[in-house]
Amino acid sequence: MRLNGTLNWHSPEGLVRSVAAKVGQGARFCALFASPEAAGTRLLALLSHSGTLVPEATMVPEGAGGFPTLTAATPAAAWYERRVKDLFGLEPRGHPRPDPLVLPRRPGSAPPRPGWGQPVSALPPDDPGAAPPAACPGQATGPLELDLSPLPAHVQGEGVFTLPYGPVRSGVVESVEYLIETPGERVPHVRARTFYKHRGMQARFPGLSLADGALLAERYEGVASVAHAIAYCSALESIAGCQPPPAAGLVRVLHAELERVANHLSSLLAHTEAAAQAVAAARVATHKERLQRLRAELCGNRFGRGVVVPGGVSGPPLAGAKSLLGPLTRLQAGIRADLELLMATPSFVDRLRRTGVIAPSLARERAALGPVGRASGQAGDLRSDHPYAAYASLRPPASPTRTAGDALARQQVRQEEMESAFDLARQALEGLEELGPTPVGGWRAGLGAVTGEALGWAEAPQGELFYLVDAVQGRVRQAQARSASFHNLALFATAFPDDIFTDFAFIEASFGVSIAGVAG
Amino acid sequence: MPWLTRGLREGIVTTRYPHRPDGYGASFAGHVVCEPGALGAEAEAAAAACPTGAIEVGRTGARLDQGRCVLCGRCCQVAPRWFRLRPGFETAALSREALVVPESAADRRAIAQAREELRQRVRALRRSVHLRHVDAGSDGSEEWEIAALTGPIYDVQRLGIFFTASPRHADVLLVTGVGTAAMRGPLRLTYEAMPAPKAVVAVGTDAISGGLAGGTYASGTGVASVVPVDVLVPGSPPSPFSVLHGILLAVGLVGERQREQLPGKSRSEEVAG
Ligand code: SF4
């Protein structure tokens, strides 16, 4: 969706009113993007209103120091505003709890304002003699100052203690710290500190060629490389006003759906391990490895990297329907059979049932996304709501919803999504077979030296993914991603009201977020 | 009971590497190599096309730093005469210099020294090895590849390799990610908590050089400035087989692959100049 000329501009107060009014009329709060500009910081709130995406913007002038919070009226904005505070130094005035989330700056120190020029670093310089990069207005000019001391506990009372879990945790997992504030077995409060993995991705995009931007997008949230590349590239294609050729759309669907299955298997694997179902875990791990190998057969990379490029795809798949349909069908049958047995194993199902419940009303208020949202009654799937790639030409994906809102419902949703993903992948393979080795329109369209700003999207395995990309003369001026992992992890703390500590691993597995996608 | 029979139904799926070669691993595009004497417009064009600046064209020929390469394949398309994807997964190396190909004489000496130093240190570990993993700012994919090693297909337990939660029981530290500002402290603490002798394996291009995501105000350019790295496993991400090769290399159970070499006299300074 091209943005130039379509933004609804407001004053900072006007933005709060407009967003609250639209949310009151049933709109869903999708995201809040922040971009550094010469005049100040542009905040762009994205809403989904009666099936249309509505961008609402304000410019917070340089020196204003803050902006009135959206969170009081729109709770789903809470994490976004904490991010804006960390990275842009703007105080969301009236925010209930603006603690550091992605960058724990020392209070009062200058922010990095990523996305415009290269900010100074919080790291020791590689070359101590080098001159620091030129700062943009309001940007830190001395080294970034971080404060990594523990946060004060929010739960107070006799016998309440804070248990830090992380950032280095047991097992081979991503680094994140959960502060578990508990008076014993019950878990009244869990807070996620995600800044350990903050890589400053928004600062890395400016100046890249369009093709290099796609490679970087693939590494934003590496387990959803394909979705990220699709969302980033479709933003560029909107700017250029071009459509990728039909064959490229099918290749994108093929890779995106296999990526979905891989992620859902990863979530299932974490569940089976948490439940100590050793044989089931071994079976799921084998399915996942076979799938990764099939993905590599298609493109030489186990994560589908290098396939999606601006304007289309890098070329035809390295393997076709003839060699892949058989293994895919066998894999699907194997997964289905194991899931049937697993979902009939009481010692497994009982651990998931009524664990980590998110009530549909809360899921609605916080606009929960992807399988987490769908398990709590929130329909919505970009593949059918705003079709991209070749989705419009295929049988629509099944986006099942449940209302139980527990880990079991999330697992059931993922199970059905896997079936539908296999079906879509098969349709894409058959479609490619029909188009033949030299399809009409080829594999990619030329974009030229594009200039403009647009929003691109994809339904990642974790849920709705957006890229906001601004390009000048065929180079990236600014780009930023909003992963469903970021949006959904904000709900994690609410999933614990009745659960004992031992349910933690199940709730985490059922959220299926990637911390890289949260920290940015 | 049904799970037991299901477990048996598959038969043996486990690879026999490193005792026997593995067909799948060998067909994998493992790393990009550069022919000695790569010069001229084509080599220059390849260097310009590289998204991570991994290729440097010197006087006697281009050299490619696999520690920065993200395997995008562009150089191989631009200059197929000089650069090609080489199949095989034994990509890990014992020093930063060893990842720059073709290898120079000066690098050869440094590599031999690193190899001997590590061999002395890890002699005590060989029978069973305990691994601890720390994510220092990865994109999340390296964790999948490392975790795959404990699954039935790789089954590293058969080789006496185990993952442990406590750094105090760990011999080998696997580090992923660019080395973010906030992970430097926890990574250092984990390393210090491990008893000697110990070895560190940097898993992935990000951990070696920062890769594509490195070099911002909060992301590092690899983890070597935080912990002493013994073995480097390039790749974005490296496949499970490559990670396994790196682990076996760290404990001295396998050797490095044979590298392309520059003619005897050349020195890395000359090439870089
Ligand atoms: S394959 Fe590696 S060396 Fe070649 S262009 Fe890509 S990143 Fe650079």
Coordinates of N, CA and C in Angstrom, one line a residue, chain A residues 15 19 28-35 41-47 67-71 74-92 95-103 194 202 220 365-369 463-466 480-491 517-518:
Chain A
L15 N -4.2 12.8 17.2 CA -3.9 11.4 16.9 C -4.5 10.5 17.9
V19 N -7.4 7.9 16.9 CA -7.2 6.4 17.1 C -8.3 5.9 18.1
R28 N -9.2 -2.2 14.5 CA -8.2 -2.9 15.3 C -6.9 -2.1 15.2
F29 N -6.3 -1.9 16.4 CA -5.0 -1.3 16.4 C -3.9 -2.3 16.0
C30 N -3.2 -1.9 14.9 CA -2.2 -2.9 14.3 C -0.8 -2.5 14.8
A31 N -0.4 -1.3 14.7 CA 1.0 -0.9 15.0 C 1.2 0.5 15.2
L32 N 2.3 0.9 15.8 CA 2.7 2.3 15.8 C 4.2 2.3 15.4
F33 N 4.4 3.0 14.2 CA 5.8 3.1 13.7 C 6.4 4.5 14.1
A34 N 7.6 4.5 14.3 CA 8.3 5.8 14.5 C 9.5 6.0 13.6
S35 N 9.5 7.1 12.9 CA 10.6 7.4 12.0 C 11.2 8.7 12.3
T41 N 10.0 13.6 15.1 CA 9.8 12.1 15.0 C 8.4 11.9 14.4
R42 N 8.2 11.2 13.3 CA 6.9 10.9 12.8 C 6.4 9.7 13.4
L43 N 5.2 9.8 14.0 CA 4.6 8.6 14.6 C 3.4 8.2 13.6
L44 N 3.4 6.9 13.2 CA 2.4 6.5 12.3 C 1.6 5.3 13.0
A45 N 0.4 5.6 13.3 CA -0.5 4.5 13.8 C -1.2 3.9 12.7
L46 N -1.2 2.5 12.7 CA -1.9 1.8 11.6 C -3.1 1.1 12.2
L47 N -4.2 1.3 11.6 CA -5.4 0.7 12.1 C -6.0 -0.2 11.0
F67 N 4.9 13.0 23.9 CA 3.6 13.0 23.2 C 2.6 12.4 24.1
P68 N 1.3 12.8 24.0 CA 0.3 12.2 24.8 C 0.1 10.7 24.5
T69 N 0.0 9.9 25.5 CA -0.1 8.5 25.3 C -1.3 8.0 24.6
L70 N -1.2 7.0 23.7 CA -2.4 6.4 23.1 C -2.8 5.2 24.0
T71 N -1.9 4.8 24.9 CA -2.2 3.5 25.7 C -3.4 3.7 26.6
T74 N -6.1 3.1 24.3 CA -5.9 2.0 23.4 C -4.8 1.1 24.0
P75 N -5.1 0.1 24.9 CA -4.1 -0.6 25.6 C -3.1 -1.4 24.7
A76 N -3.6 -1.7 23.4 CA -2.7 -2.4 22.5 C -1.4 -1.6 22.1
A77 N -1.4 -0.3 22.4 CA -0.3 0.5 22.0 C 0.8 0.5 23.1
A78 N 0.6 -0.2 24.2 CA 1.5 0.0 25.3 C 3.0 -0.3 25.0
W79 N 3.2 -1.5 24.3 CA 4.6 -1.8 24.1 C 5.2 -0.9 23.0
Y80 N 4.4 -0.5 22.0 CA 4.9 0.3 21.0 C 5.4 1.6 21.5
E81 N 4.7 2.2 22.5 CA 5.1 3.5 23.1 C 6.4 3.3 23.9
R82 N 6.5 2.2 24.6 CA 7.8 1.9 25.3 C 9.0 1.9 24.3
R83 N 8.7 1.3 23.2 CA 9.8 1.2 22.2 C 10.2 2.6 21.7
V84 N 9.1 3.4 21.4 CA 9.4 4.8 21.0 C 10.2 5.5 22.0
K85 N 9.9 5.3 23.3 CA 10.6 6.0 24.3 C 12.1 5.5 24.4
D86 N 12.3 4.2 24.3 CA 13.7 3.7 24.3 C 14.5 4.2 23.1
L87 N 13.9 4.2 21.9 CA 14.7 4.5 20.8 C 14.7 5.9 20.3
F88 N 13.7 6.7 20.7 CA 13.6 8.0 20.2 C 13.6 9.1 21.3
G89 N 13.6 8.6 22.6 CA 13.7 9.5 23.7 C 12.4 10.3 23.9
L90 N 11.3 9.9 23.4 CA 10.0 10.6 23.6 C 9.2 10.0 24.7
E91 N 8.8 10.8 25.6 CA 8.1 10.2 26.8 C 6.6 10.1 26.4
P92 N 6.0 8.9 26.5 CA 4.6 8.8 26.2 C 3.8 9.3 27.5
H95 N 1.5 7.3 30.1 CA 1.6 5.8 29.9 C 1.6 5.2 31.3
P96 N 0.9 4.1 31.5 CA 0.8 3.5 32.8 C 2.2 2.9 33.3
R97 N 3.0 2.5 32.4 CA 4.3 1.8 32.9 C 5.3 1.8 31.8
P98 N 5.9 3.0 31.6 CA 6.9 3.1 30.4 C 8.3 2.6 30.7
D99 N 8.4 1.3 31.2 CA 9.7 0.7 31.5 C 10.4 0.4 30.2
P100 N 11.8 0.3 30.3 CA 12.6 0.0 29.1 C 12.1 -1.4 28.6
L101 N 12.1 -1.5 27.2 CA 11.7 -2.7 26.6 C 12.7 -3.3 25.6
V102 N 13.1 -2.4 24.7 CA 14.1 -2.9 23.7 C 15.5 -2.3 23.9
L103 N 15.6 -1.2 24.6 CA 16.9 -0.6 24.9 C 16.9 0.1 26.2
T194 N 13.2 -7.8 26.8 CA 13.6 -8.4 25.5 C 14.8 -7.6 24.9
Q202 N 16.6 -1.3 12.8 CA 16.1 -0.1 12.1 C 17.2 0.8 11.7
Y220 N 15.9 -10.5 10.1 CA 15.2 -9.7 11.1 C 14.7 -10.7 12.2
E365 N -9.3 -6.7 22.8 CA -8.8 -5.4 23.3 C -7.3 -5.2 22.9
R366 N -6.5 -6.3 23.0 CA -5.1 -6.2 22.8 C -4.8 -6.6 21.3
A367 N -5.8 -6.9 20.5 CA -5.6 -7.2 19.1 C -4.6 -8.3 18.9
A368 N -4.8 -9.4 19.6 CA -3.9 -10.6 19.4 C -3.9 -11.1 18.0
L369 N -2.7 -11.5 17.6 CA -2.5 -11.9 16.2 C -2.2 -13.4 16.0
G463 N 2.0 -14.6 12.7 CA 0.9 -13.8 12.5 C 1.2 -12.6 11.6
E464 N 0.4 -11.6 11.6 CA 0.5 -10.4 10.8 C 1.8 -9.7 10.9
L465 N 2.5 -9.5 9.7 CA 3.8 -8.9 9.7 C 3.7 -7.7 8.7
F466 N 4.2 -6.5 9.2 CA 4.2 -5.3 8.3 C 5.6 -4.8 8.1
Q480 N 11.4 -0.3 8.5 CA 11.2 -0.9 9.8 C 10.1 -2.0 9.7
A481 N 10.3 -3.0 10.6 CA 9.4 -4.1 10.6 C 8.5 -4.1 11.8
R482 N 7.3 -4.6 11.7 CA 6.5 -4.9 12.9 C 6.1 -6.3 12.9
S483 N 6.8 -7.1 13.7 CA 6.6 -8.6 13.7 C 5.4 -8.9 14.6
A484 N 4.7 -9.9 14.3 CA 3.6 -10.4 15.2 C 4.2 -10.8 16.6
S485 N 5.5 -11.3 16.5 CA 6.1 -11.7 17.8 C 6.1 -10.5 18.8
F486 N 6.4 -9.4 18.3 CA 6.5 -8.2 19.2 C 5.1 -7.9 19.7
H487 N 4.1 -7.9 18.8 CA 2.8 -7.5 19.3 C 2.2 -8.6 20.3
N488 N 2.5 -9.8 20.0 CA 1.9 -10.9 20.8 C 2.6 -11.1 22.2
L489 N 3.9 -10.9 22.2 CA 4.6 -11.1 23.5 C 4.1 -10.1 24.5
A490 N 3.5 -9.0 24.1 CA 2.9 -8.1 25.1 C 1.8 -8.7 25.9
L491 N 1.2 -9.8 25.3 CA 0.1 -10.4 25.9 C 0.6 -11.5 26.9
G517 N 12.5 -11.3 16.6 CA 11.5 -10.5 16.0 C 10.9 -9.5 17.0
V518 N 11.0 -9.8 18.2 CA 10.5 -8.8 19.3 C 11.5 -7.7 19.5

